[in-house]
CSV table of C-alpha atoms in Angstrom, one decimal:
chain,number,residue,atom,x,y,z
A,1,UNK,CA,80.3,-45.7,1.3
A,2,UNK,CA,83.6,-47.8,1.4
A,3,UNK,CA,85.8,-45.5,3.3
A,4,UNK,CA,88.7,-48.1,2.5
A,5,UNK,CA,88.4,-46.9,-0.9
A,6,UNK,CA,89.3,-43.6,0.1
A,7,UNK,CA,92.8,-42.4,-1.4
A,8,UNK,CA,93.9,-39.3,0.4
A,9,UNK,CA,96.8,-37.8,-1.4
A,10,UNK,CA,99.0,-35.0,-0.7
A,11,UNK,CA,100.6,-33.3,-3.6
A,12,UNK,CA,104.4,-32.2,-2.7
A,13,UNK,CA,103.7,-30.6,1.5
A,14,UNK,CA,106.2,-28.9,2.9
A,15,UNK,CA,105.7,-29.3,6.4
A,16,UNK,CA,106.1,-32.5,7.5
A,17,UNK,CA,104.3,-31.2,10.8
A,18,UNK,CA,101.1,-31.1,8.6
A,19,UNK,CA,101.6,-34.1,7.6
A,20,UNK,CA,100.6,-35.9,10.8
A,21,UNK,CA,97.9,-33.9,11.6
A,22,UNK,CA,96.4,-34.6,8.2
A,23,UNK,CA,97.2,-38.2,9.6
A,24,UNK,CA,95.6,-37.6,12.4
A,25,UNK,CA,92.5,-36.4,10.5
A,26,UNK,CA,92.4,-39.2,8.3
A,27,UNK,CA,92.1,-41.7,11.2
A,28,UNK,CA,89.8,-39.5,12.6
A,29,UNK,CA,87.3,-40.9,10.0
A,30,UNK,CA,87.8,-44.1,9.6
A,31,UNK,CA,90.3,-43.2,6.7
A,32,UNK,CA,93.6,-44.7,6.0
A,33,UNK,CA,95.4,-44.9,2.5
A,34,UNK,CA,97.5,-42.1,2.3
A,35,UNK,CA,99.6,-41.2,-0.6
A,36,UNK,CA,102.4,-38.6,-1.5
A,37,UNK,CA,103.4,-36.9,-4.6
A,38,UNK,CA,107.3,-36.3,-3.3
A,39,UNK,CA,110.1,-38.6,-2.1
A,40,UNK,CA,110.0,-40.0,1.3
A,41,UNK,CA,113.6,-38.9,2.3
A,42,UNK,CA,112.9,-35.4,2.1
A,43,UNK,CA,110.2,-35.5,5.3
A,44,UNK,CA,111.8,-35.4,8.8
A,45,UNK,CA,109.8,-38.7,10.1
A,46,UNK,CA,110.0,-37.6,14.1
A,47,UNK,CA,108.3,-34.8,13.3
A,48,UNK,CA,105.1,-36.3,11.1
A,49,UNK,CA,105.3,-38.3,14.4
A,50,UNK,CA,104.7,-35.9,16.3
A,51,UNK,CA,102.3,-34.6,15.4
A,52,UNK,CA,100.4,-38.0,14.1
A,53,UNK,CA,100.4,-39.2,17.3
A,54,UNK,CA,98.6,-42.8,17.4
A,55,UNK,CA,97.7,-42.2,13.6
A,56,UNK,CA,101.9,-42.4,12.8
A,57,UNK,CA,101.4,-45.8,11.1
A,58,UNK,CA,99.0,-44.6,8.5
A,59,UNK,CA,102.4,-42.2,7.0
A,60,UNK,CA,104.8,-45.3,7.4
A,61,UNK,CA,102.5,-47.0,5.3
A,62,UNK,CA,102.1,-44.3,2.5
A,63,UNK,CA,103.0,-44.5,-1.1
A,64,UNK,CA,105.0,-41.8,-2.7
A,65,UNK,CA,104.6,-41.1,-6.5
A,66,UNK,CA,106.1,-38.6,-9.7
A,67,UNK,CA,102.9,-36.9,-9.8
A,68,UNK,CA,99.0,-37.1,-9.5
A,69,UNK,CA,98.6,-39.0,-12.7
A,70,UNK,CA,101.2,-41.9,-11.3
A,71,UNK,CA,99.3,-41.5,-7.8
A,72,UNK,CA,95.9,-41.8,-9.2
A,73,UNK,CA,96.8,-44.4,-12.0
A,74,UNK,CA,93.8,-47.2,-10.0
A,75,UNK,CA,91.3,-44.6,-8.8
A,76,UNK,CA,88.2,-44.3,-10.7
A,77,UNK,CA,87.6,-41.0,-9.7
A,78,UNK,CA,90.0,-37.6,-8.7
A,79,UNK,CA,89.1,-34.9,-7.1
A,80,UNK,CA,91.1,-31.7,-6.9
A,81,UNK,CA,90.8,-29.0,-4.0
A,82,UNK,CA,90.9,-25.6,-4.6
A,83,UNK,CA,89.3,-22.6,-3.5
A,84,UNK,CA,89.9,-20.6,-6.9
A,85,UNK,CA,87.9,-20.8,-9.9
A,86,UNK,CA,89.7,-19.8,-13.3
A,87,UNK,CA,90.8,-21.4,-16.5
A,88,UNK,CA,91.4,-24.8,-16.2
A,89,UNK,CA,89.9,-25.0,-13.0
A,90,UNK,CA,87.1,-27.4,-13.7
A,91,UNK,CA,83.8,-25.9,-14.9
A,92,UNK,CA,81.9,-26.2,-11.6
A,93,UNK,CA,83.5,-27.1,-8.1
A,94,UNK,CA,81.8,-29.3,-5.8
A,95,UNK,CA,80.6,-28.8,-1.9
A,96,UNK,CA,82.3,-31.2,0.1
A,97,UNK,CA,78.6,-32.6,0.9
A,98,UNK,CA,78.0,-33.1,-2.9
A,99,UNK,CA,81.3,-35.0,-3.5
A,100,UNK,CA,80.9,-37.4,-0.5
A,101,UNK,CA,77.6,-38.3,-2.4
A,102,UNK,CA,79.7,-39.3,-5.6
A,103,UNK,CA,81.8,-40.7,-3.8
A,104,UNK,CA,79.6,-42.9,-2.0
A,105,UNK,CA,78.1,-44.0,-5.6
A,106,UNK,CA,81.4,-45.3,-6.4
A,107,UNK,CA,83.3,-46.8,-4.0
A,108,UNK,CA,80.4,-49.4,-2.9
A,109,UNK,CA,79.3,-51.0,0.6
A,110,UNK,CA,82.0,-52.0,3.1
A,111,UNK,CA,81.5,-55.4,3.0
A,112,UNK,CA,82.3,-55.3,7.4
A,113,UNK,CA,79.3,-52.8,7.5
A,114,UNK,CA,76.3,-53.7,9.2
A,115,UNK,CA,72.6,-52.1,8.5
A,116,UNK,CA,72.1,-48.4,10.0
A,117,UNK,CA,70.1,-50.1,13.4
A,118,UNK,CA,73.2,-52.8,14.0
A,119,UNK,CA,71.5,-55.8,12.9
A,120,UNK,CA,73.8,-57.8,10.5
A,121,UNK,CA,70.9,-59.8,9.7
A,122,UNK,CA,68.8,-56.8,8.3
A,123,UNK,CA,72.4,-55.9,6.7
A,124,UNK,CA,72.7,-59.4,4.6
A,125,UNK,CA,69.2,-59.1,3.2
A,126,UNK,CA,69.9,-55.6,1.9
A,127,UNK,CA,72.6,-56.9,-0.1
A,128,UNK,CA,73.2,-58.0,-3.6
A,129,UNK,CA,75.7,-59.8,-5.2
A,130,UNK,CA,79.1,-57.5,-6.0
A,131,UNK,CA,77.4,-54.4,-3.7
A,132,UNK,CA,80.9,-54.9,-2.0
A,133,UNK,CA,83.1,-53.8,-5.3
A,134,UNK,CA,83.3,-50.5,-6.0
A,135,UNK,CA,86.2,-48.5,-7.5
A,136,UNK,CA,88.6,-46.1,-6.0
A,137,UNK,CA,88.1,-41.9,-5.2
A,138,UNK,CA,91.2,-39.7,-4.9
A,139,UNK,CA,91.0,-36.4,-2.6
A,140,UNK,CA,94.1,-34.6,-4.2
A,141,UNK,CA,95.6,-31.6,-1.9
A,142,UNK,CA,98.4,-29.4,-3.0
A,143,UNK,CA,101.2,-27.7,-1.4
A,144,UNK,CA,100.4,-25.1,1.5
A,145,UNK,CA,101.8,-22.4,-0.1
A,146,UNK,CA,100.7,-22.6,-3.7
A,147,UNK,CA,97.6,-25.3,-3.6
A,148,UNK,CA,97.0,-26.9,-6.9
A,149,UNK,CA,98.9,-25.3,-10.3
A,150,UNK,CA,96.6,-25.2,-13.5
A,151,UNK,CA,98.7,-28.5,-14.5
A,152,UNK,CA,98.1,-30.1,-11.5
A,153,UNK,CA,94.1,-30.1,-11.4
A,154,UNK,CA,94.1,-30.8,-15.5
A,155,UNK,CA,95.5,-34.5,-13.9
A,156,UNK,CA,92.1,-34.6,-11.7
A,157,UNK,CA,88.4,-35.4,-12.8
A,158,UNK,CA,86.4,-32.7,-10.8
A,159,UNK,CA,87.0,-29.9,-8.5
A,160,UNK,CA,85.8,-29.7,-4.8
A,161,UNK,CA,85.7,-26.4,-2.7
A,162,UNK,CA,85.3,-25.2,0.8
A,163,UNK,CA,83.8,-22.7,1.6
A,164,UNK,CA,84.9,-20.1,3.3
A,165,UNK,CA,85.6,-16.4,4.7
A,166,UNK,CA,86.1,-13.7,1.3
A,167,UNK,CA,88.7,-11.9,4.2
A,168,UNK,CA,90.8,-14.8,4.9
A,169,UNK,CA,90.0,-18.1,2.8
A,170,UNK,CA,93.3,-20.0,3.1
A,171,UNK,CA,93.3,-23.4,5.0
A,172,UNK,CA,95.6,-25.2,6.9
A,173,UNK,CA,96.1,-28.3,5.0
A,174,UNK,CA,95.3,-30.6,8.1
A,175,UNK,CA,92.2,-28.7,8.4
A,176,UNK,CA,91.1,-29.1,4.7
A,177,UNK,CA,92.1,-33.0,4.7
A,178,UNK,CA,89.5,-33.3,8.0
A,179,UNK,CA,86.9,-31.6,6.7
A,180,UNK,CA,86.8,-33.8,3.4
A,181,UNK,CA,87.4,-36.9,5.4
A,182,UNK,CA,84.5,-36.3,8.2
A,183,UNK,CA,82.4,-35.0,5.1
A,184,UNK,CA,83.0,-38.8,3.2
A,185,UNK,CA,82.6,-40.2,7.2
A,186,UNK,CA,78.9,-38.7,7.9
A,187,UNK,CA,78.1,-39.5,4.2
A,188,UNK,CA,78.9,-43.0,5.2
A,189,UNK,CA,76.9,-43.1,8.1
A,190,UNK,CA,74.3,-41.7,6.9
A,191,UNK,CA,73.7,-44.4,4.0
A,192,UNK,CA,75.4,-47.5,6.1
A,193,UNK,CA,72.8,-49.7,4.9
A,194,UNK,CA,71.9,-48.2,1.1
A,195,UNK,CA,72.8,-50.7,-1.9
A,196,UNK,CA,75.4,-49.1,-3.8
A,197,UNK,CA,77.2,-49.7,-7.0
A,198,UNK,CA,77.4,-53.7,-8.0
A,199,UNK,CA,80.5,-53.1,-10.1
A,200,UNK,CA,83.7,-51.9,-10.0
A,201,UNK,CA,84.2,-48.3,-12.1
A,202,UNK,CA,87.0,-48.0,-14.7
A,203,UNK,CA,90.1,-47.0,-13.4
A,204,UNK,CA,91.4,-43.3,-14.4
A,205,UNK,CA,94.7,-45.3,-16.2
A,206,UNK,CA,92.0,-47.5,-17.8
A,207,UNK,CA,89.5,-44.6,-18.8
A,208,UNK,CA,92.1,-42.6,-20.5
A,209,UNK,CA,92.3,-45.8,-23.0
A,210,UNK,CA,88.6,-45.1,-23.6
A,211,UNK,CA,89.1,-41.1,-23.9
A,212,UNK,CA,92.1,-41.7,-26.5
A,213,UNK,CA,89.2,-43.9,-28.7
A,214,UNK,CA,86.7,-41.1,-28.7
A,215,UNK,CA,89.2,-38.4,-29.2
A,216,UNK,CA,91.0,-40.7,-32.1
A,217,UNK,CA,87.5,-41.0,-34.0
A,218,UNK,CA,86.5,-37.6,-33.6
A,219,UNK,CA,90.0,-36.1,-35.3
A,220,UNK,CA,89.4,-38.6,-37.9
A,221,UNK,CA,86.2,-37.2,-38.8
A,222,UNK,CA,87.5,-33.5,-38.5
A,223,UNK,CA,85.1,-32.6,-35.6
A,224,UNK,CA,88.1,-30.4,-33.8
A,225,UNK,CA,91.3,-29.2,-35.2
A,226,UNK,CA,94.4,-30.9,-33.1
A,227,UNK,CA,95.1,-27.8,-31.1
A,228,UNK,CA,91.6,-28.0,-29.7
A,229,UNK,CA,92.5,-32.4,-28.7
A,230,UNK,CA,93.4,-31.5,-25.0
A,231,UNK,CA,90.7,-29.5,-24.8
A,232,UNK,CA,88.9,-32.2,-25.7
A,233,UNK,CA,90.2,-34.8,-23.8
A,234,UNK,CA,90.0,-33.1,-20.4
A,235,UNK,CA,86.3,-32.9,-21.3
A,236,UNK,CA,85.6,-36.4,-21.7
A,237,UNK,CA,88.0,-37.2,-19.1
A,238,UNK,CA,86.5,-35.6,-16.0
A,239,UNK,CA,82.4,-36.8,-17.8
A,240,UNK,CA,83.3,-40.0,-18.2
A,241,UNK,CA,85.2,-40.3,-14.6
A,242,UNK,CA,82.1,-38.3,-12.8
A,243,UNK,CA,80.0,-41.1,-14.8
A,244,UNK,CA,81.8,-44.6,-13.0
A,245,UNK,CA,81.7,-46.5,-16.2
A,246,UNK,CA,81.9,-50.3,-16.2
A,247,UNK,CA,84.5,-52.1,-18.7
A,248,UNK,CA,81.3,-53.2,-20.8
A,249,UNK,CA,80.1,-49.4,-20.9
A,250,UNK,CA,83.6,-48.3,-21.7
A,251,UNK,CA,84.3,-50.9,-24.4
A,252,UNK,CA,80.5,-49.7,-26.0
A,253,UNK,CA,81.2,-46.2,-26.3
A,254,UNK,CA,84.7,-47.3,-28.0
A,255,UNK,CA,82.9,-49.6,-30.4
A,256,UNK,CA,80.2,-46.4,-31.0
A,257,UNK,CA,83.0,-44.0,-31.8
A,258,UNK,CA,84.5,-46.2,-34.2
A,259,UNK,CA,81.9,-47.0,-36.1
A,260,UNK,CA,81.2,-43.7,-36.5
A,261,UNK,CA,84.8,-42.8,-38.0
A,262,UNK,CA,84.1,-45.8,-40.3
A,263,UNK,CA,80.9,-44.6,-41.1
A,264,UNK,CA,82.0,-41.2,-41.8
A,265,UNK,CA,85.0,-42.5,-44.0
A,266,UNK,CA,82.4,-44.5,-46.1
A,267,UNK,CA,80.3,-41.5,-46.8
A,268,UNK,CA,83.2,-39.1,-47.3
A,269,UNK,CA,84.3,-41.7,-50.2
């Protein structure tokens, strides 16, 4: 697990108070790219500050976007938190255990990491070339009063949950961000010294290239009618994401999709 690949992105807050304790989380665990669907100006810094605490640096560093798609635009994977299942909601939500394994597939080996028993030696052996690379992950939390909208988890790959209490389920948003981040820090501890991924995944702006290809071919060919293309698209979007494909995977699926347009136009003639 490269916890430096960790994106941690909160989606419009309103308190700027929960902003530094999600800060504070995020440090917490070794985690520190924050990012912010919103505008900078309308969070009152002194109190993120305060709250923050020695963790203030991470929100003077964050990045502030439109929306998720602009904020997730180099990730190679997005996951959406939400404790409610419906339409659009993803068709099976994650434990924070189970997505901190996925995310450990794609985001590689720290390349400061040493093996789980401290030797750096043992560490270097267990190594192969490019088991440093990796691609991005996205954590995606909405607003405290409203979490994530329908539209705003149709811009994320998977769906993660928390569980909790039937009686009283809602989260502080602080308290959501550190549980996902100290779920993604024991995962990393736990496989310090595992060789990961020797690539570097597709990013989401890149993958939706590959998605546009398959759903292209498969309107040629009459497989869906184009009311049914989202649909579509939002399927192969969040497989294809879940999957961490390389560009050489990516570009032969494309070439597979298009042959069988051209294939189908052939016979149809």
């Amino acid at each position: 697990m490269n916890l430096k690949k960790i994106v941690i992105i909160l989606d419009h807050p309103d308190e700027p108070r929960n902003i530094g304790a999600a800060c504070r989380a995020m440090a917490n665990n070794d985690i520190k790219e924050l990012r912010i669907v919103g505008r900078r100006e309308d969070y009152d810094m002194e109190k993120v500050h305060t709250l923050a605490i020695h963790a203030a640096y991470i929100f003077d560093q964050a990045g502030f976007y439109e929306d998720i798609n602009a904020a997730t635009a180099d990730c190679s994977l997005s996951a959406g938190t939400t404790r409610r299942r419906g339409k659009n909601r993803k068709g099976k939500l994650l434990l924070p255990e189970e997505f901190a394994e996925q995310a450990d597939m794609i985001t590689g080996i720290d390349e400061d990491d040493s093996s789980p028993d401290g030797s750096p030696e043992d560490y270097a052996d267990s190594k192969v070339e490019g088991d440093a690379k990796g691609g991005k992950v996205a954590v995606i939390f909405g607003n405290e009063r409203t979490g994530l909208t329908d539209d705003q988890l149709d811009m994320c790959t998977l769906g993660v949950a928390i569980p909790s209490s039937q009686e009283f389920g809602s989260l502080n948003l602080s308290h959501a961000v550190q549980i996902i981040c100290y779920h993604l820090f024991r995962q990393k501890l736990k496989n310090s010294g595992k060789t990961n991924a020797g690539f570097t995944p597709l990013t989401l702006e890149r993958l939706d290239k590959t998605v546009a290809n398959i759903t292209d071919n498969l309107q040629k060919i009459g497989f869906f009618k184009l009311a049914g293309r989202p649909d579509m698209e939002r399927f192969w979007r969040s497989l294809l994401a879940r999957a961490a494909l390389s560009e050489s995977e990516a570009q032969y699926i494309e070439k597979t999709f298009t042959k069988m347009a051209g294939l189908a136009g052939k016979n149809k003639d």
